[in-house]
Coordinates of C-alpha atoms in Angstrom, one line a residue:
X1462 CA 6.9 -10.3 -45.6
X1463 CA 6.8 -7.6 -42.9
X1464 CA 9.8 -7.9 -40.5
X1465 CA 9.0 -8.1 -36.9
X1466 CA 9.9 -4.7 -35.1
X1467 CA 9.9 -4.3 -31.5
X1468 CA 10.2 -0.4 -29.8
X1469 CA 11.1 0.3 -25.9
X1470 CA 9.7 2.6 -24.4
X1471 CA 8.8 3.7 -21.1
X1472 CA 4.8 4.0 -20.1
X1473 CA 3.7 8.1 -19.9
X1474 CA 3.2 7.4 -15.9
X1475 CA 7.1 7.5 -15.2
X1476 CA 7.7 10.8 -16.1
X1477 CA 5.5 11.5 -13.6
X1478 CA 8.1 9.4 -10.9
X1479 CA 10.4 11.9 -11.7
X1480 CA 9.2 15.2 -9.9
X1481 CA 12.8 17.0 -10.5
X1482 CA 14.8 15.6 -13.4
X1483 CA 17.8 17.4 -12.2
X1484 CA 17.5 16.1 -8.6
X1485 CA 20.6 14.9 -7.6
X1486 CA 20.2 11.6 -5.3
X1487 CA 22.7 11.4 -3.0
X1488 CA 22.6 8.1 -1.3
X1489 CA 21.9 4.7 -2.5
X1490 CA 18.9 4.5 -0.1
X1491 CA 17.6 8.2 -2.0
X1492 CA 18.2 5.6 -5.3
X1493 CA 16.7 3.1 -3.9
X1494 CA 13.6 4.7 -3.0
X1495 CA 13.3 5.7 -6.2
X1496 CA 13.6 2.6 -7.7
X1497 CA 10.7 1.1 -5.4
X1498 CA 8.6 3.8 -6.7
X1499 CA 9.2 3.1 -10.0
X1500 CA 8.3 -0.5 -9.2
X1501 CA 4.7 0.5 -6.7
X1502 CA 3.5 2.6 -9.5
X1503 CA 4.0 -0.1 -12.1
X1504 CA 2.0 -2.6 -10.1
X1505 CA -0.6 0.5 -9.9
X1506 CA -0.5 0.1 -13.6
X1507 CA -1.2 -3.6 -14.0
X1508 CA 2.6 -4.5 -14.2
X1509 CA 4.7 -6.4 -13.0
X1510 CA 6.2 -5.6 -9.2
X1511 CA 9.8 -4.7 -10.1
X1512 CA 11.6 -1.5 -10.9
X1513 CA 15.3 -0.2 -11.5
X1514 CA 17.3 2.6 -12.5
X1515 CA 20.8 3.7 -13.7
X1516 CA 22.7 6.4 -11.3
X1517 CA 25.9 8.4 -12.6
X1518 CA 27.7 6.5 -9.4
X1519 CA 29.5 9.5 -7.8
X1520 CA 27.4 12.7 -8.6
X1521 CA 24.0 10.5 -8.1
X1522 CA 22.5 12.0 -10.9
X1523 CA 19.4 9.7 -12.8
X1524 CA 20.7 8.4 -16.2
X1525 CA 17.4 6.1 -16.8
X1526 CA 14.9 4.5 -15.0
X1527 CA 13.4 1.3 -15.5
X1528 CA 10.3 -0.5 -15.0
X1529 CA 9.2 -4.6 -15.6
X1530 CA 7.5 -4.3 -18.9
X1531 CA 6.6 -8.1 -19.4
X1532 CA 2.9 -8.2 -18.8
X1533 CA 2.4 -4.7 -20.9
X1534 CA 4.6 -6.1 -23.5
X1535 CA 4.3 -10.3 -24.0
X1536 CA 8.0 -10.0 -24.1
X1537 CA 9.5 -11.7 -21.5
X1538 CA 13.1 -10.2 -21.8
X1539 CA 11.6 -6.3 -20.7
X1540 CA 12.7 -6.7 -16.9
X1541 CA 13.4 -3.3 -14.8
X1542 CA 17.0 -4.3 -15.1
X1543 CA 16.8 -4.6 -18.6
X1544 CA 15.0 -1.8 -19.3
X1545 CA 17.3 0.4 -17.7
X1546 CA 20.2 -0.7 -18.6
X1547 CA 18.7 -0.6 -23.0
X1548 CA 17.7 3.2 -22.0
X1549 CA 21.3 4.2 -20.5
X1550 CA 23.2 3.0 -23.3
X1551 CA 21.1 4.7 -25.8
X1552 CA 20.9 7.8 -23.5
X1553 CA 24.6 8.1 -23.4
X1554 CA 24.8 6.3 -27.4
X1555 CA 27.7 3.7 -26.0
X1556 CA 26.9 0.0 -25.5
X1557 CA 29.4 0.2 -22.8
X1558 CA 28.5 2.0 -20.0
X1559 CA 31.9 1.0 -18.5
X1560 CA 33.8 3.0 -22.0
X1561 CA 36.4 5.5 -21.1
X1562 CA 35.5 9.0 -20.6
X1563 CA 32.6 7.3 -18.9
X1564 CA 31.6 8.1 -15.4
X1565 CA 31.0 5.4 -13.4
X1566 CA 27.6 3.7 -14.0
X1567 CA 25.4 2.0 -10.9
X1568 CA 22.3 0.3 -11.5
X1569 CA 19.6 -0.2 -8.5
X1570 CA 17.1 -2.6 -8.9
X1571 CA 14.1 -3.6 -6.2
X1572 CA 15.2 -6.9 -6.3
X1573 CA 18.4 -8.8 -6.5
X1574 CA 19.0 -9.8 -10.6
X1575 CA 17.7 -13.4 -11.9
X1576 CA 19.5 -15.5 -14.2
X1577 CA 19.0 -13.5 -17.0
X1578 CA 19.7 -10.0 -15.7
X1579 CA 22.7 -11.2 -13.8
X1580 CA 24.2 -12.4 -17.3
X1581 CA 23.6 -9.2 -18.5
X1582 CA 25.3 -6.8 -16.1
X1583 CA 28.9 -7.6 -16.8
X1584 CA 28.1 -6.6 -20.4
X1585 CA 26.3 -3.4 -20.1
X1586 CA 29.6 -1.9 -18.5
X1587 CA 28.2 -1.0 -15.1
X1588 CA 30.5 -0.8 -12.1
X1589 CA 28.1 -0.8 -9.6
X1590 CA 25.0 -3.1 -8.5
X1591 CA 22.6 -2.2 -5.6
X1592 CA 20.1 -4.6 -4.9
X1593 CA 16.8 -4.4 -2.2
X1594 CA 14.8 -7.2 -2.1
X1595 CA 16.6 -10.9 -1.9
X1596 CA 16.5 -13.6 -4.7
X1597 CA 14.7 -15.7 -1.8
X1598 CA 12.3 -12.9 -1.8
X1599 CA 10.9 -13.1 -5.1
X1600 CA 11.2 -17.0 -5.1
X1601 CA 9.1 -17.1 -2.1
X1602 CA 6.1 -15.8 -3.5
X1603 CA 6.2 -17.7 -6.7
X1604 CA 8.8 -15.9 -8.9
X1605 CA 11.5 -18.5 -11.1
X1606 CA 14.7 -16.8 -10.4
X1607 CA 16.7 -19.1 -12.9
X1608 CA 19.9 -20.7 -12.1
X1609 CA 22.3 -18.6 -10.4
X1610 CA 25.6 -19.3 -9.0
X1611 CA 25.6 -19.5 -5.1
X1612 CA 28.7 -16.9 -5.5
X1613 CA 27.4 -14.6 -7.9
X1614 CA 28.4 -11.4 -5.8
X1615 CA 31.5 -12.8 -6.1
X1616 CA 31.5 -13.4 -9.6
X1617 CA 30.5 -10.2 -10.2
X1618 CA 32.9 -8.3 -7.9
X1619 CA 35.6 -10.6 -9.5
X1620 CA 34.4 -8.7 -12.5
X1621 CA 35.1 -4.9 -10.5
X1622 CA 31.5 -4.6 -10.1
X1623 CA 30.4 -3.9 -6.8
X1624 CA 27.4 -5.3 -5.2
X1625 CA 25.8 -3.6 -2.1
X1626 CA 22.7 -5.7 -0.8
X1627 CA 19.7 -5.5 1.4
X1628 CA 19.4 -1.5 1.2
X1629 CA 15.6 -1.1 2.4
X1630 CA 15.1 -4.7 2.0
X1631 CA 12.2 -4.4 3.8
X1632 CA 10.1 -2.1 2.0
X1633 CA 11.2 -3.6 -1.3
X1634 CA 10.1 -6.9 0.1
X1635 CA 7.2 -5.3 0.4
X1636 CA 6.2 -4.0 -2.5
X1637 CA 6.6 -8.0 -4.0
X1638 CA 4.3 -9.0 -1.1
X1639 CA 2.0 -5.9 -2.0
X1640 CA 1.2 -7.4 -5.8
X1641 CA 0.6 -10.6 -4.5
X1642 CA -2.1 -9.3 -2.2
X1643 CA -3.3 -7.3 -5.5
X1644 CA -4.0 -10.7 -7.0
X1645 CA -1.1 -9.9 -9.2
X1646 CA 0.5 -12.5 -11.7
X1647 CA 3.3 -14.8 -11.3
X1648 CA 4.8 -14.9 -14.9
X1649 CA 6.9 -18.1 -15.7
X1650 CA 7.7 -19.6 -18.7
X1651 CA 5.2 -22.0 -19.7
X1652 CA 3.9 -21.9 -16.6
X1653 CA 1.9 -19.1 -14.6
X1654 CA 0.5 -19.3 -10.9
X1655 CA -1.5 -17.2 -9.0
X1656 CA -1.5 -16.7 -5.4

């Protein structure tokens, strides 16, 4: 018997994203527009309307982006936040992106984290969450969320992680309400709607 293999990788589009590899982004809104154009292209490419990336927190410099790979994939676990994170740690080869001799690690993601990716952020070792788009956001046009604590900012800063919300809210809420109006699909476990 063959054993299953799975491999991560980005799709050839993104490098195209990032114009300057170099470019030093200086402000969480610089982060988070990149982030949303992770997430607007990947909709452009038939996937899902979510995008994220991992910043070096105080020189602003890209460590990995990260786009929602679940329709390209059929594996649900591939969220932007994922995706990022998986790419960071092998980028810097530490499963602990919070290790010492470490620079502080912040991920930005289009939309605030759902169940799953919330559980995952206090392991990945990042110090640092900035969020666009609300939870309510994504469950409003369809999107399960999972069960998250009311608190969970709290949980996480409790954890020294930081949590900024609601930078360019707006347009991130946007780009959820653009793939809708593309006719794009809601993907639930055992259960998918279109709007």
């Amino acid at each position: 018997m063959e054993l299953p293999s799975y491999r991560l990788q980005l799709p050839d589009w993104v490098g195209a994203c990032i114009q300057e590899p170099d470019k030093i982004f200086h402000t969480v809104e610089e982060r988070m527009e990149l982030a949303i154009t992770l997430a607007v292209n990947n909709i452009n490419n038939n996937g899902g309307p979510f995008g994220a990336a991992i910043f070096e927190q105080h020189s602003g410099r890209l460590v990995a982006p990260g786009v929602n790979l679940v329709l390209q994939s059929n594996c649900s676990v591939v969220h932007a936040e994922i995706v990022a994170i998986m790419l960071a740690q092998q980028k810097v080869a530490n499963f602990d992106l919070g290790a010492e001799g470490l620079p502080g690690y912040e991920l930005v993601t289009t939309t605030e984290p759902c169940a799953m990716c919330l559980g995952a952020i206090p392991w990945s070792g990042i110090n640092s969450l900035v969020c666009g788009a609300r939870d309510e956001d994504a469950r409003s046009i369809g999107f399960d969320e999972g069960d998250k604590p009311e608190n969970w900012t709290h949980k996480l800063q409790s954890r020294s992680i930081s949590v900024t919300r609601d930078i360019l809210r707006d347009k991130a809420k946007g780009v959820l309400q653009q793939y809708i109006d593309a006719g794009g699909i809601i993907y639930n476990g055992r259960v998918q709607i279109t709007k």
